[in-house]
Every structure is written in C-alpha cells, then in structure tokens.
C-alpha cells in the first residue's frame, strides 16, 4: 500500500505534464495563432532549405506567402520585407569593383550576390570591418561612380546614403562601381 501511494502521485504528475506540454507545443484548430507568426514560421522553414537552381529564394517565398507584390493586403496581413534585387538565375553577374584605399587603387571582380567586403577579402584586399552585419560604421565607404544595393544595412540614415556612403560589409554591386574606402571619420 505504501508503494502505491508513492507511485500514484508520480503518475498523475507525469500525465499532467504530458497534457500541459502537448497543449503548449501543438496548435489545434481552436487555438489562435496570428497570421504574421504563421508566415514567420513558414519563412524560417524556407530559409533552412538549401537553394538549388530554379528554387525560390527566401525573398520570393516571403512574397508568395504575403500575397505577392502589388495586390492589396488583407486587413491584418503584413507584407514581407522586399528589396529590389534582380532575380539571380544561373550564374551571377560579375562587376568590376574599384576601391580607392589609402594604399592605392585596388580592383577585383565581384559577383552580384556577394558582399563587396567578402569578395575583397577573398582577393586579399585588406579593409577595416567590425560587425559584418551593417550595424556599425567601421567598413564605411563612399560610392564615387556606379550603383550598389545596400538594403541589408541598418546603420546609415537616408541622408548619408543619398550622399553616397555605404557599408561594404552589406553592399552588393549592381554595376561596375568605384568606392572610396576608410570613410568612417567622414560620417
């Protein structure tokens, strides 16, 4: 009898814990989950998939989940964050990047799907950097000619970007481009 009194509370506690954890981890038709959270989970699953030729990019998948571009959004629906990058099917375009550094002019080819800082490092060009995420100004540069996409950065304001400043760690070339480097003090 003494053994039964010890086991019964353990079984009841285990059953309660099982029911509780299932209710927390599983969503049923009666449970409300915000559409934004549902789409976020789908976007995260899409991001985890390996991309092969012909597959959708994460941005394309997000656009599909949020109703596509141009269509009016339903009340409560939140569009995916989209940037104007061209579709990258097959081989990426390569652009000539010219960096005007204190050591002199450096030139290399950079694919349109690689950050300029990453490609510069691969080509043994030393540049200053810190965060590699577009949230500081260590790798700041100024575009002298050409065009870039710096939609991944979060540090520069609109005025600085309109003056031509960019963060090389989150900048893609979109044409042949010339950039003056080591511009952190100018910001």
Short mmCIF file of N, CA and C in Angstrom, two decimals:
data_model
loop_
_atom_site.label_atom_id
_atom_site.label_comp_id
_atom_site.label_asym_id
_atom_site.label_seq_id
_atom_site.Cartn_x
_atom_site.Cartn_y
_atom_site.Cartn_z
N UNK A 1 0.82 -1.19 0.00
CA UNK A 1 0.00 0.00 0.00
C UNK A 1 0.86 1.26 0.00
N UNK A 2 1.97 1.21 0.77
CA UNK A 2 2.85 2.38 0.84
C UNK A 2 3.47 2.66 -0.52
N UNK A 3 3.76 1.60 -1.26
CA UNK A 3 4.36 1.79 -2.58
C UNK A 3 3.34 2.41 -3.54
N UNK A 4 2.08 2.03 -3.44
CA UNK A 4 1.03 2.56 -4.29
C UNK A 4 0.85 4.06 -4.04
N UNK A 5 0.96 4.50 -2.81
CA UNK A 5 0.79 5.93 -2.51
C UNK A 5 1.94 6.77 -3.05
N UNK A 6 3.07 6.16 -3.27
CA UNK A 6 4.20 6.89 -3.85
C UNK A 6 4.12 6.95 -5.37
N UNK A 7 3.62 5.90 -5.98
CA UNK A 7 3.59 5.81 -7.43
C UNK A 7 2.43 6.62 -8.01
N UNK A 8 1.28 6.59 -7.36
CA UNK A 8 0.10 7.27 -7.88
C UNK A 8 0.32 8.78 -8.08
N UNK A 9 0.88 9.52 -7.12
CA UNK A 9 1.14 10.94 -7.38
C UNK A 9 2.12 11.18 -8.53
N UNK A 10 3.11 10.29 -8.68
CA UNK A 10 4.06 10.43 -9.79
C UNK A 10 3.36 10.24 -11.13
N UNK A 11 2.47 9.25 -11.22
CA UNK A 11 1.74 9.02 -12.46
C UNK A 11 0.82 10.19 -12.79
N UNK A 12 0.16 10.73 -11.79
CA UNK A 12 -0.73 11.87 -12.01
C UNK A 12 0.09 13.08 -12.47
N UNK A 13 1.23 13.33 -11.84
CA UNK A 13 2.09 14.45 -12.22
C UNK A 13 2.62 14.27 -13.64
N UNK A 14 3.03 13.05 -14.00
CA UNK A 14 3.53 12.79 -15.35
C UNK A 14 2.44 13.01 -16.38
N UNK A 15 1.22 12.55 -16.11
CA UNK A 15 0.11 12.75 -17.04
C UNK A 15 -0.20 14.24 -17.20
N UNK A 16 -0.20 14.96 -16.11
CA UNK A 16 -0.46 16.40 -16.16
C UNK A 16 0.60 17.12 -16.99
N UNK A 17 1.86 16.78 -16.75
CA UNK A 17 2.96 17.41 -17.50
C UNK A 17 2.85 17.11 -18.99
N UNK A 18 2.51 15.87 -19.34
CA UNK A 18 2.37 15.49 -20.74
C UNK A 18 1.27 16.30 -21.40
N UNK A 19 0.11 16.39 -20.75
CA UNK A 19 -1.00 17.16 -21.31
C UNK A 19 -0.62 18.63 -21.44
N UNK A 20 0.03 19.16 -20.43
CA UNK A 20 0.42 20.57 -20.46
C UNK A 20 1.38 20.86 -21.60
N UNK A 21 2.43 20.05 -21.75
CA UNK A 21 3.42 20.31 -22.80
C UNK A 21 2.84 20.11 -24.18
N UNK A 22 1.93 19.16 -24.34
CA UNK A 22 1.28 19.00 -25.65
C UNK A 22 0.43 20.21 -25.99
N UNK A 23 -0.26 20.74 -25.00
CA UNK A 23 -1.10 21.92 -25.27
C UNK A 23 -0.26 23.14 -25.61
N UNK A 24 0.94 23.21 -25.06
CA UNK A 24 1.82 24.35 -25.33
C UNK A 24 2.48 24.22 -26.69
N UNK A 25 2.90 23.02 -27.07
CA UNK A 25 3.67 22.85 -28.30
C UNK A 25 2.83 22.58 -29.52
N UNK A 26 1.63 22.09 -29.39
CA UNK A 26 0.80 21.79 -30.55
C UNK A 26 -0.28 22.84 -30.69
N UNK A 27 -0.52 23.24 -31.95
CA UNK A 27 -1.63 24.15 -32.20
C UNK A 27 -2.77 23.34 -32.79
N UNK A 28 -3.96 23.61 -32.34
CA UNK A 28 -5.14 22.94 -32.87
C UNK A 28 -5.98 23.97 -33.60
N UNK A 29 -7.06 23.51 -34.20
CA UNK A 29 -7.91 24.43 -34.95
C UNK A 29 -8.56 25.47 -34.04
N UNK A 30 -8.73 25.16 -32.78
CA UNK A 30 -9.34 26.09 -31.86
C UNK A 30 -8.38 27.12 -31.31
N UNK A 31 -7.08 26.92 -31.49
CA UNK A 31 -6.09 27.83 -30.95
C UNK A 31 -5.80 28.93 -31.97
N UNK A 32 -5.78 30.18 -31.51
CA UNK A 32 -5.49 31.29 -32.40
C UNK A 32 -3.99 31.50 -32.49
N UNK A 33 -3.47 31.52 -33.70
CA UNK A 33 -2.08 31.88 -33.96
C UNK A 33 -2.12 33.00 -34.99
N UNK A 34 -1.51 34.11 -34.65
CA UNK A 34 -1.52 35.28 -35.53
C UNK A 34 -0.96 34.92 -36.90
N UNK A 35 -1.56 35.45 -37.98
CA UNK A 35 -1.07 35.14 -39.33
C UNK A 35 0.39 35.52 -39.53
N UNK A 36 0.83 36.61 -38.87
CA UNK A 36 2.22 37.03 -39.02
C UNK A 36 3.15 35.95 -38.47
N UNK A 37 2.77 35.33 -37.35
CA UNK A 37 3.60 34.29 -36.76
C UNK A 37 3.59 33.05 -37.63
N UNK A 38 2.43 32.72 -38.21
CA UNK A 38 2.37 31.57 -39.11
C UNK A 38 3.29 31.78 -40.31
N UNK A 39 3.25 32.99 -40.91
CA UNK A 39 4.11 33.27 -42.06
C UNK A 39 5.58 33.30 -41.67
N UNK A 40 5.87 33.79 -40.45
CA UNK A 40 7.25 33.83 -39.99
C UNK A 40 7.80 32.41 -39.89
N UNK A 41 7.00 31.48 -39.35
CA UNK A 41 7.45 30.09 -39.26
C UNK A 41 7.68 29.49 -40.63
N UNK A 42 6.79 29.79 -41.58
CA UNK A 42 6.96 29.27 -42.93
C UNK A 42 8.20 29.86 -43.59
N UNK A 43 8.46 31.14 -43.36
CA UNK A 43 9.65 31.78 -43.93
C UNK A 43 10.92 31.20 -43.32
N UNK A 44 10.89 30.90 -42.03
CA UNK A 44 12.06 30.30 -41.39
C UNK A 44 12.31 28.91 -41.95
N UNK A 45 11.25 28.14 -42.18
CA UNK A 45 11.43 26.81 -42.76
C UNK A 45 12.00 26.93 -44.17
N UNK A 46 11.52 27.91 -44.94
CA UNK A 46 12.02 28.10 -46.30
C UNK A 46 13.49 28.51 -46.28
N UNK A 47 13.87 29.34 -45.29
CA UNK A 47 15.26 29.79 -45.19
C UNK A 47 16.19 28.62 -44.89
N UNK A 48 15.69 27.61 -44.17
CA UNK A 48 16.53 26.48 -43.79
C UNK A 48 16.76 25.53 -44.96
N UNK A 49 15.91 25.59 -45.98
CA UNK A 49 16.07 24.71 -47.13
C UNK A 49 17.26 25.15 -47.98
N UNK A 50 17.97 24.19 -48.53
CA UNK A 50 19.08 24.52 -49.42
C UNK A 50 18.51 24.98 -50.75
N UNK A 51 19.04 26.06 -51.29
CA UNK A 51 18.56 26.57 -52.57
C UNK A 51 19.37 25.94 -53.68
N UNK A 52 18.66 25.40 -54.66
CA UNK A 52 19.29 24.87 -55.86
C UNK A 52 18.75 25.67 -57.04
N UNK A 53 19.38 25.54 -58.21
CA UNK A 53 18.92 26.30 -59.38
C UNK A 53 17.44 26.08 -59.62
N UNK A 54 16.72 27.15 -59.83
CA UNK A 54 15.30 27.08 -60.09
C UNK A 54 14.44 27.15 -58.85
N UNK A 55 15.03 26.99 -57.69
CA UNK A 55 14.26 27.06 -56.45
C UNK A 55 14.00 28.52 -56.10
N UNK A 56 13.03 28.74 -55.23
CA UNK A 56 12.72 30.10 -54.82
C UNK A 56 13.72 30.59 -53.79
N UNK A 57 14.04 31.88 -53.86
CA UNK A 57 14.85 32.48 -52.81
C UNK A 57 13.94 32.73 -51.62
N UNK A 58 14.52 33.05 -50.49
CA UNK A 58 13.74 33.34 -49.29
C UNK A 58 12.82 34.53 -49.55
N UNK A 59 13.32 35.57 -50.23
CA UNK A 59 12.51 36.75 -50.51
C UNK A 59 11.34 36.40 -51.43
N UNK A 60 11.58 35.55 -52.43
CA UNK A 60 10.49 35.15 -53.32
C UNK A 60 9.44 34.36 -52.55
N UNK A 61 9.90 33.49 -51.66
CA UNK A 61 8.98 32.69 -50.86
C UNK A 61 8.16 33.59 -49.93
N UNK A 62 8.81 34.57 -49.32
CA UNK A 62 8.10 35.51 -48.44
C UNK A 62 7.07 36.31 -49.23
N UNK A 63 7.42 36.73 -50.43
CA UNK A 63 6.48 37.48 -51.25
C UNK A 63 5.27 36.63 -51.58
N UNK A 64 5.49 35.35 -51.89
CA UNK A 64 4.38 34.45 -52.18
C UNK A 64 3.50 34.28 -50.95
N UNK A 65 4.10 34.13 -49.78
CA UNK A 65 3.33 33.95 -48.55
C UNK A 65 2.53 35.18 -48.18
N UNK A 66 3.04 36.36 -48.50
CA UNK A 66 2.34 37.58 -48.10
C UNK A 66 1.40 38.09 -49.19
N UNK A 67 1.18 37.31 -50.20
CA UNK A 67 0.20 37.69 -51.20
C UNK A 67 0.78 38.26 -52.47
N UNK A 68 2.09 38.27 -52.61
CA UNK A 68 2.72 38.76 -53.83
C UNK A 68 2.76 40.27 -53.88
N UNK A 69 3.44 40.79 -54.85
CA UNK A 69 3.60 42.24 -54.94
C UNK A 69 2.44 42.89 -55.67
N UNK A 70 2.12 44.10 -55.28
CA UNK A 70 1.13 44.88 -55.98
C UNK A 70 -0.31 44.65 -55.54
N UNK A 71 -0.64 43.48 -55.06
CA UNK A 71 -2.02 43.20 -54.65
C UNK A 71 -2.29 43.86 -53.31
N UNK A 72 -3.51 44.36 -53.11
CA UNK A 72 -3.82 44.94 -51.81
C UNK A 72 -3.80 43.85 -50.74
N UNK A 73 -3.35 44.21 -49.56
CA UNK A 73 -3.23 43.25 -48.47
C UNK A 73 -4.52 43.18 -47.68
N UNK A 74 -4.83 42.00 -47.19
CA UNK A 74 -5.99 41.82 -46.33
C UNK A 74 -5.75 42.55 -45.02
N UNK A 75 -6.81 42.88 -44.32
CA UNK A 75 -6.69 43.54 -43.03
C UNK A 75 -5.94 42.60 -42.09
N UNK A 76 -4.91 43.11 -41.46
CA UNK A 76 -4.12 42.31 -40.53
C UNK A 76 -2.95 41.60 -41.17
N UNK A 77 -2.92 41.53 -42.50
CA UNK A 77 -1.81 40.86 -43.17
C UNK A 77 -0.63 41.82 -43.24
N UNK A 78 0.55 41.31 -43.03
CA UNK A 78 1.75 42.12 -43.05
C UNK A 78 2.60 41.67 -44.22
N UNK A 79 2.98 42.57 -45.13
CA UNK A 79 3.79 42.15 -46.26
C UNK A 79 5.20 41.78 -45.84
N UNK A 80 5.81 40.89 -46.60
CA UNK A 80 7.20 40.54 -46.36
C UNK A 80 8.07 41.73 -46.74
N UNK A 81 9.19 41.88 -46.08
CA UNK A 81 10.13 42.94 -46.40
C UNK A 81 10.82 42.55 -47.70
N UNK A 82 10.69 43.39 -48.70
CA UNK A 82 11.25 43.08 -50.00
C UNK A 82 12.19 44.20 -50.42
N UNK A 83 13.23 43.84 -51.11
CA UNK A 83 14.16 44.82 -51.66
C UNK A 83 14.29 44.54 -53.15
N UNK A 84 14.67 45.54 -53.91
CA UNK A 84 14.70 45.45 -55.35
C UNK A 84 15.90 44.73 -55.92
N UNK A 85 16.19 43.53 -55.45
CA UNK A 85 17.27 42.76 -56.04
C UNK A 85 16.75 42.02 -57.26
N UNK A 86 17.49 41.98 -58.35
CA UNK A 86 17.03 41.22 -59.50
C UNK A 86 17.10 39.73 -59.21
N UNK A 87 16.30 38.96 -59.93
CA UNK A 87 16.34 37.51 -59.78
C UNK A 87 17.71 37.01 -60.19
N UNK A 88 18.21 36.05 -59.48
CA UNK A 88 19.56 35.54 -59.74
C UNK A 88 19.47 34.10 -60.21
N UNK A 89 19.15 33.91 -61.46
CA UNK A 89 19.05 32.57 -62.00
C UNK A 89 20.37 32.19 -62.65
N UNK A 90 20.82 30.98 -62.41
CA UNK A 90 22.05 30.52 -63.03
C UNK A 90 23.27 31.20 -62.45
N UNK A 91 24.16 31.62 -63.31
CA UNK A 91 25.41 32.24 -62.89
C UNK A 91 25.18 33.71 -62.56
N UNK A 92 25.75 34.13 -61.46
CA UNK A 92 25.61 35.53 -61.05
C UNK A 92 26.43 36.43 -61.97
N UNK A 93 25.91 37.64 -62.19
CA UNK A 93 26.66 38.63 -62.96
C UNK A 93 27.86 39.07 -62.14
N UNK A 94 28.94 39.43 -62.81
CA UNK A 94 30.14 39.92 -62.12
C UNK A 94 30.39 41.35 -62.56
N UNK A 95 30.74 42.17 -61.58
CA UNK A 95 31.02 43.57 -61.85
C UNK A 95 32.43 43.91 -61.41
N UNK A 96 33.02 44.90 -62.08
CA UNK A 96 34.36 45.35 -61.70
C UNK A 96 34.22 46.34 -60.55
N UNK A 97 34.84 46.03 -59.43
CA UNK A 97 34.82 46.90 -58.26
C UNK A 97 36.20 47.53 -58.14
N UNK A 98 36.24 48.85 -58.07
CA UNK A 98 37.49 49.58 -57.87
C UNK A 98 37.41 50.26 -56.51
N UNK A 99 38.35 49.93 -55.64
CA UNK A 99 38.40 50.53 -54.31
C UNK A 99 39.56 51.49 -54.24
N UNK A 100 39.29 52.71 -53.83
CA UNK A 100 40.34 53.71 -53.62
C UNK A 100 40.69 53.69 -52.14
N UNK A 101 41.76 52.97 -51.81
CA UNK A 101 42.19 52.81 -50.42
C UNK A 101 43.37 53.74 -50.15
N UNK A 102 43.74 53.94 -48.88
CA UNK A 102 44.93 54.74 -48.56
C UNK A 102 46.21 54.14 -49.17
N UNK A 103 46.21 52.83 -49.41
CA UNK A 103 47.39 52.18 -50.01
C UNK A 103 47.41 52.29 -51.52
N UNK A 104 46.34 52.80 -52.12
CA UNK A 104 46.26 52.90 -53.57
C UNK A 104 44.99 52.25 -54.09
N UNK A 105 44.89 52.20 -55.40
CA UNK A 105 43.69 51.66 -56.03
C UNK A 105 43.76 50.14 -56.10
N UNK A 106 42.66 49.48 -55.75
CA UNK A 106 42.55 48.02 -55.80
C UNK A 106 41.36 47.68 -56.70
N UNK A 107 41.53 46.71 -57.61
CA UNK A 107 40.44 46.29 -58.49
C UNK A 107 40.24 44.79 -58.39
N UNK A 108 38.99 44.38 -58.45
CA UNK A 108 38.65 42.95 -58.49
C UNK A 108 37.25 42.80 -59.05
N UNK A 109 36.91 41.58 -59.45
CA UNK A 109 35.56 41.29 -59.91
C UNK A 109 34.75 40.78 -58.74
N UNK A 110 33.50 41.21 -58.67
CA UNK A 110 32.62 40.82 -57.58
C UNK A 110 31.28 40.36 -58.16
N UNK A 111 30.83 39.15 -57.82
CA UNK A 111 29.50 38.71 -58.27
C UNK A 111 28.41 39.57 -57.64
N UNK A 112 27.26 39.64 -58.29
CA UNK A 112 26.18 40.47 -57.75
C UNK A 112 25.51 39.86 -56.53
N UNK A 113 25.89 38.64 -56.17
CA UNK A 113 25.31 38.02 -54.97
C UNK A 113 26.33 37.90 -53.84
N UNK A 114 27.42 38.65 -53.92
CA UNK A 114 28.45 38.63 -52.86
C UNK A 114 28.64 40.05 -52.34
N UNK A 115 28.81 40.14 -51.03
CA UNK A 115 29.11 41.45 -50.45
C UNK A 115 30.51 41.87 -50.90
N UNK A 116 30.69 43.16 -51.11
CA UNK A 116 31.97 43.68 -51.58
C UNK A 116 33.08 43.37 -50.57
N UNK A 117 32.82 43.51 -49.28
CA UNK A 117 33.84 43.22 -48.26
C UNK A 117 34.28 41.76 -48.32
N UNK A 118 33.31 40.84 -48.46
CA UNK A 118 33.65 39.41 -48.52
C UNK A 118 34.51 39.10 -49.74
N UNK A 119 34.14 39.65 -50.90
CA UNK A 119 34.91 39.39 -52.11
C UNK A 119 36.29 40.04 -52.03
N UNK A 120 36.38 41.22 -51.42
CA UNK A 120 37.68 41.88 -51.26
C UNK A 120 38.61 41.01 -50.41
N UNK A 121 38.08 40.43 -49.35
CA UNK A 121 38.90 39.55 -48.51
C UNK A 121 39.38 38.33 -49.29
N UNK A 122 38.49 37.76 -50.12
CA UNK A 122 38.89 36.60 -50.93
C UNK A 122 40.00 36.97 -51.90
N UNK A 123 40.01 38.22 -52.34
CA UNK A 123 41.04 38.69 -53.27
C UNK A 123 42.20 39.37 -52.54
N UNK A 124 42.35 39.10 -51.25
CA UNK A 124 43.46 39.60 -50.42
C UNK A 124 43.55 41.12 -50.36
N UNK A 125 42.42 41.79 -50.37
CA UNK A 125 42.38 43.24 -50.17
C UNK A 125 41.97 43.46 -48.72
N UNK A 126 42.83 44.13 -47.96
CA UNK A 126 42.54 44.36 -46.54
C UNK A 126 41.72 45.62 -46.37
N UNK A 127 40.58 45.47 -45.69
CA UNK A 127 39.69 46.59 -45.41
C UNK A 127 39.28 46.54 -43.95
N UNK A 128 38.97 47.69 -43.36
CA UNK A 128 38.51 47.68 -41.96
C UNK A 128 37.08 47.14 -41.87
N UNK A 129 36.79 46.42 -40.78
CA UNK A 129 35.44 45.96 -40.51
C UNK A 129 35.32 45.62 -39.04
N UNK A 130 34.10 45.47 -38.57
CA UNK A 130 33.87 45.08 -37.18
C UNK A 130 32.71 44.10 -37.09
N UNK A 131 31.49 44.57 -37.33
CA UNK A 131 30.30 43.75 -37.07
C UNK A 131 29.95 42.80 -38.21
N UNK A 132 30.26 43.14 -39.42
CA UNK A 132 29.92 42.38 -40.63
C UNK A 132 28.41 42.20 -40.80
N UNK A 133 27.63 43.08 -40.19
CA UNK A 133 26.18 42.95 -40.26
C UNK A 133 25.49 44.26 -40.64
N UNK A 134 26.24 45.28 -40.99
CA UNK A 134 25.63 46.55 -41.38
C UNK A 134 25.09 47.36 -40.23
N UNK A 135 25.63 47.14 -39.02
CA UNK A 135 25.11 47.87 -37.86
C UNK A 135 26.17 48.73 -37.19
N UNK A 136 27.30 48.94 -37.83
CA UNK A 136 28.31 49.88 -37.33
C UNK A 136 28.87 50.62 -38.54
N UNK A 137 29.91 51.42 -38.36
CA UNK A 137 30.44 52.19 -39.49
C UNK A 137 31.90 51.90 -39.79
N UNK A 138 32.44 50.80 -39.27
CA UNK A 138 33.86 50.50 -39.45
C UNK A 138 34.25 50.35 -40.92
N UNK A 139 33.37 49.77 -41.72
CA UNK A 139 33.70 49.49 -43.12
C UNK A 139 33.10 50.53 -44.07
N UNK A 140 32.82 51.72 -43.59
CA UNK A 140 32.15 52.74 -44.40
C UNK A 140 32.98 53.13 -45.61
N UNK A 141 32.30 53.35 -46.71
CA UNK A 141 32.92 53.82 -47.94
C UNK A 141 32.00 54.82 -48.60
N UNK A 142 32.49 55.43 -49.68
CA UNK A 142 31.67 56.40 -50.42
C UNK A 142 31.73 56.04 -51.89
N UNK A 143 30.56 55.86 -52.48
CA UNK A 143 30.46 55.50 -53.90
C UNK A 143 30.79 56.72 -54.74
N UNK A 144 31.81 56.58 -55.58
CA UNK A 144 32.22 57.67 -56.46
C UNK A 144 31.57 57.55 -57.83
N UNK A 145 31.36 56.30 -58.29
CA UNK A 145 30.65 56.06 -59.54
C UNK A 145 30.07 54.65 -59.50
N UNK A 146 29.02 54.44 -60.28
CA UNK A 146 28.38 53.13 -60.33
C UNK A 146 27.20 53.05 -59.38
N UNK A 147 26.66 51.85 -59.26
CA UNK A 147 25.48 51.66 -58.41
C UNK A 147 25.65 50.43 -57.53
N UNK A 148 24.98 50.46 -56.38
CA UNK A 148 25.08 49.39 -55.39
C UNK A 148 23.70 49.09 -54.81
N UNK A 149 23.61 47.96 -54.13
CA UNK A 149 22.42 47.63 -53.33
C UNK A 149 22.91 47.45 -51.91
N UNK A 150 22.44 48.32 -51.01
CA UNK A 150 22.84 48.21 -49.61
C UNK A 150 21.61 48.07 -48.72
N UNK A 151 20.62 47.36 -49.22
CA UNK A 151 19.36 47.22 -48.50
C UNK A 151 19.48 46.39 -47.22
N UNK A 152 20.57 45.66 -47.04
CA UNK A 152 20.74 44.84 -45.83
C UNK A 152 21.31 45.62 -44.65
N UNK A 153 21.78 46.84 -44.86
CA UNK A 153 22.41 47.59 -43.77
C UNK A 153 21.35 48.26 -42.91
N UNK A 154 21.73 48.57 -41.65
CA UNK A 154 20.78 49.19 -40.72
C UNK A 154 21.37 50.39 -40.00
N UNK A 155 22.53 50.86 -40.41
CA UNK A 155 23.23 51.92 -39.66
C UNK A 155 23.07 53.29 -40.29
N UNK A 156 23.28 53.39 -41.59
CA UNK A 156 23.28 54.69 -42.26
C UNK A 156 21.86 55.23 -42.40
N UNK A 157 21.72 56.55 -42.28
CA UNK A 157 20.41 57.15 -42.49
C UNK A 157 20.26 57.53 -43.97
N UNK A 158 19.08 57.98 -44.34
CA UNK A 158 18.80 58.30 -45.74
C UNK A 158 19.70 59.40 -46.28
N UNK A 159 20.00 60.41 -45.46
CA UNK A 159 20.87 61.50 -45.92
C UNK A 159 22.27 60.98 -46.24
N UNK A 160 22.81 60.13 -45.38
CA UNK A 160 24.15 59.58 -45.62
C UNK A 160 24.15 58.72 -46.88
N UNK A 161 23.11 57.91 -47.08
CA UNK A 161 23.06 57.08 -48.28
C UNK A 161 22.91 57.93 -49.53
N UNK A 162 22.14 59.02 -49.45
CA UNK A 162 21.98 59.88 -50.63
C UNK A 162 23.28 60.61 -50.96
N UNK A 163 24.15 60.80 -49.97
CA UNK A 163 25.47 61.40 -50.22
C UNK A 163 26.45 60.39 -50.79
N UNK A 164 26.05 59.11 -50.88
CA UNK A 164 26.89 58.09 -51.49
C UNK A 164 27.58 57.17 -50.51
N UNK A 165 27.36 57.34 -49.23
CA UNK A 165 28.02 56.47 -48.25
C UNK A 165 27.39 55.08 -48.25
N UNK A 166 28.22 54.09 -47.98
CA UNK A 166 27.75 52.70 -47.93
C UNK A 166 28.57 51.94 -46.90
N UNK A 167 28.07 50.80 -46.50
CA UNK A 167 28.79 49.89 -45.61
C UNK A 167 29.19 48.68 -46.45
N UNK A 168 30.48 48.49 -46.65
CA UNK A 168 30.96 47.46 -47.57
C UNK A 168 30.60 46.05 -47.13
N UNK A 169 30.34 45.85 -45.83
CA UNK A 169 30.02 44.50 -45.35
C UNK A 169 28.63 44.06 -45.78
N UNK A 170 27.76 45.00 -46.17
CA UNK A 170 26.40 44.66 -46.60
C UNK A 170 26.05 45.31 -47.93
N UNK A 171 27.03 45.49 -48.78
CA UNK A 171 26.81 46.15 -50.07
C UNK A 171 27.10 45.20 -51.21
N UNK A 172 26.10 45.06 -52.10
CA UNK A 172 26.26 44.29 -53.34
C UNK A 172 26.50 45.27 -54.48
N UNK A 173 27.37 44.93 -55.44
CA UNK A 173 27.47 45.78 -56.63
C UNK A 173 26.30 45.49 -57.57
N UNK A 174 25.77 46.51 -58.20
CA UNK A 174 24.73 46.31 -59.23
C UNK A 174 25.20 46.83 -60.58
N UNK A 175 26.42 47.32 -60.63
CA UNK A 175 27.08 47.74 -61.87
C UNK A 175 28.57 47.84 -61.55
N UNK A 176 29.38 48.16 -62.55
CA UNK A 176 30.78 48.47 -62.24
C UNK A 176 30.77 49.67 -61.31
N UNK A 177 31.59 49.62 -60.27
CA UNK A 177 31.50 50.64 -59.23
C UNK A 177 32.88 51.03 -58.73
N UNK A 178 33.04 52.31 -58.37
CA UNK A 178 34.25 52.82 -57.74
C UNK A 178 33.87 53.36 -56.38
N UNK A 179 34.57 52.89 -55.34
CA UNK A 179 34.24 53.27 -53.96
C UNK A 179 35.50 53.73 -53.24
N UNK A 180 35.40 54.87 -52.57
CA UNK A 180 36.48 55.34 -51.69
C UNK A 180 36.27 54.66 -50.34
N UNK A 181 37.30 54.01 -49.81
CA UNK A 181 37.18 53.28 -48.55
C UNK A 181 37.69 54.12 -47.39
N UNK A 182 37.63 53.55 -46.19
CA UNK A 182 38.12 54.18 -44.96
C UNK A 182 37.44 55.53 -44.73
N UNK A 183 36.12 55.56 -44.80
CA UNK A 183 35.36 56.81 -44.67
C UNK A 183 34.61 56.92 -43.34
N UNK A 184 34.97 56.11 -42.36
CA UNK A 184 34.24 56.14 -41.09
C UNK A 184 34.27 57.52 -40.44
N UNK A 185 35.40 58.20 -40.50
CA UNK A 185 35.53 59.52 -39.87
C UNK A 185 34.68 60.58 -40.58
N UNK A 186 34.33 60.35 -41.84
CA UNK A 186 33.55 61.33 -42.60
C UNK A 186 32.06 61.31 -42.26
N UNK A 187 31.61 60.26 -41.62
CA UNK A 187 30.16 60.13 -41.34
C UNK A 187 29.69 61.06 -40.27
#
